[in-house]
Amino acid sequence: MLKAWFAIPLWQRVVAALLLGVVLGLFWGPEAESIKWIGDFFIKAIKMLVVPLIFFSLVSGVAAIGDLRKLGAVGGRAILLFVVTGQISVWLGLALGTGAVNLGLFPSREALGTPEVATPEPNETTPVDMILSIVPDSPVQVMADVAVLPLIVFSLLLGIGILMAKEDGLPVQKVFDSGAIIMQKVTMIVMELTPFGVFALMAWVSGTLGVDALKALSWLVLLNYTGCLLIILVMYSAMIKFLAKLPVVDFFRGIVDAIAVSYSTASSNATLPVTLRCAERNLGVRNSVAAFVISLGATINMNGTAMYLGLATLFGAQIFGVDLSWGQYFLISILATLGAIGAAGIPGAGLIMMALVFGAVGVPLETIAFVAGVDRIMDMMRTTTNVSGDAAVATTVASMTGDIDREEMISADDV
Ligand code: ASP
């Protein structure tokens, strides 16, 4: 029985749970709230992962740069491109979300009759407070408070410290590398709760809200795909054409395998070997640049995830009736970029990072439950966007530093 359960891929179990939950809720009505606690259990488990996931994957990602000098030519350019494209992506998500709210595609709290849930207090901070708050008083305190921004600062510094310590840093680096792998396994365990959490939450959602909620979710999925396609077809194409000065069609032809694997696995990490192979063999990127940029990118370059975090925050704010100020838009843009950097390249990581963005601007974490059932289908597209971005940045940096064999890229007919 158990064997048969695990033999079904997780995402299929989640989709089945989603459908069953919806059906149960429609029949059961508001009474379905009695099983909501199962979903709350799932959300708590997700929240538990945020601190250790960021801590281990970020430190090990920075330390993977290997040599501080590398941060210069290749790393500096790559990181600049990661951050700039990440910012553009979040703002695209925010723009799509705002458009959807204005066009009435995301129903308001009143229209949807969203049930009362505790709204976290938004952080009312001045810019000076914000600057001060990114420096941790104590790393332990920061972890206990799940204060992600100072945690990221501390993790980055720790990673740089490991690099500066050279040989002496290796044992600690190993600990973080292994910690990052272990946290991915722990995440896998928690993800096994998804079908149950999704089932209970969808029953609650459809039982209390009805068909309107489902319509809102279809719009969210559609906008997620629109945003991702815009990033890939417009932003990456422009990067390849104008910054790398290479033929766009050849670039996309060269990464077809990576696109297929990322879409079906929803994991940048699982796709990493394929992305590397595509970059080296089909795009002619020199091995050292490809290995460095693409493995770093698999952890920190997630434009699809960044866009989605912006979009989903507006979705949650709308359905739970939370007003967002311009200041909070900026906070979202920073946190979504950091969340995308901190997210591990594994299925569902973007969902976990929502807890970070939502908490900071006062959007109820129940939104996570609301979207969890359709997350996989959006995750597949986010991951394709993330992985194509890694290849695009590697190709662009390699082209800038002269580490690319243009002939090989253009003549790669055998992909
Ligand atoms: N699954 C995505 C990735 O591996 C991360 C996410 O959930 O957005 O790139």
Coordinates of C-alpha atoms in Angstrom, one line a residue, residues 37-47 190-191 193-194 196-198 201 351 368-369 372:
W37 CA -5.7 22.0 10.8
I38 CA -4.0 19.4 8.5
G39 CA -3.1 22.2 6.1
D40 CA -1.9 24.4 9.0
F41 CA 0.4 21.6 10.1
F42 CA 1.8 21.5 6.5
I43 CA 2.4 25.3 6.5
K44 CA 4.2 25.1 9.9
A45 CA 6.4 22.4 8.5
I46 CA 7.3 24.6 5.5
K47 CA 8.0 27.6 7.7
V190 CA 8.3 17.8 4.2
M191 CA 7.2 17.9 0.6
L193 CA 3.2 16.2 3.4
T194 CA 2.0 18.3 0.4
F196 CA -2.4 15.9 2.7
G197 CA -1.9 19.7 3.2
V198 CA -3.2 20.5 -0.2
L201 CA -6.6 23.2 2.4
L351 CA 6.5 28.1 -2.3
I368 CA 0.5 29.6 0.5
A369 CA -2.1 27.0 1.2
A372 CA -0.1 25.1 -3.1

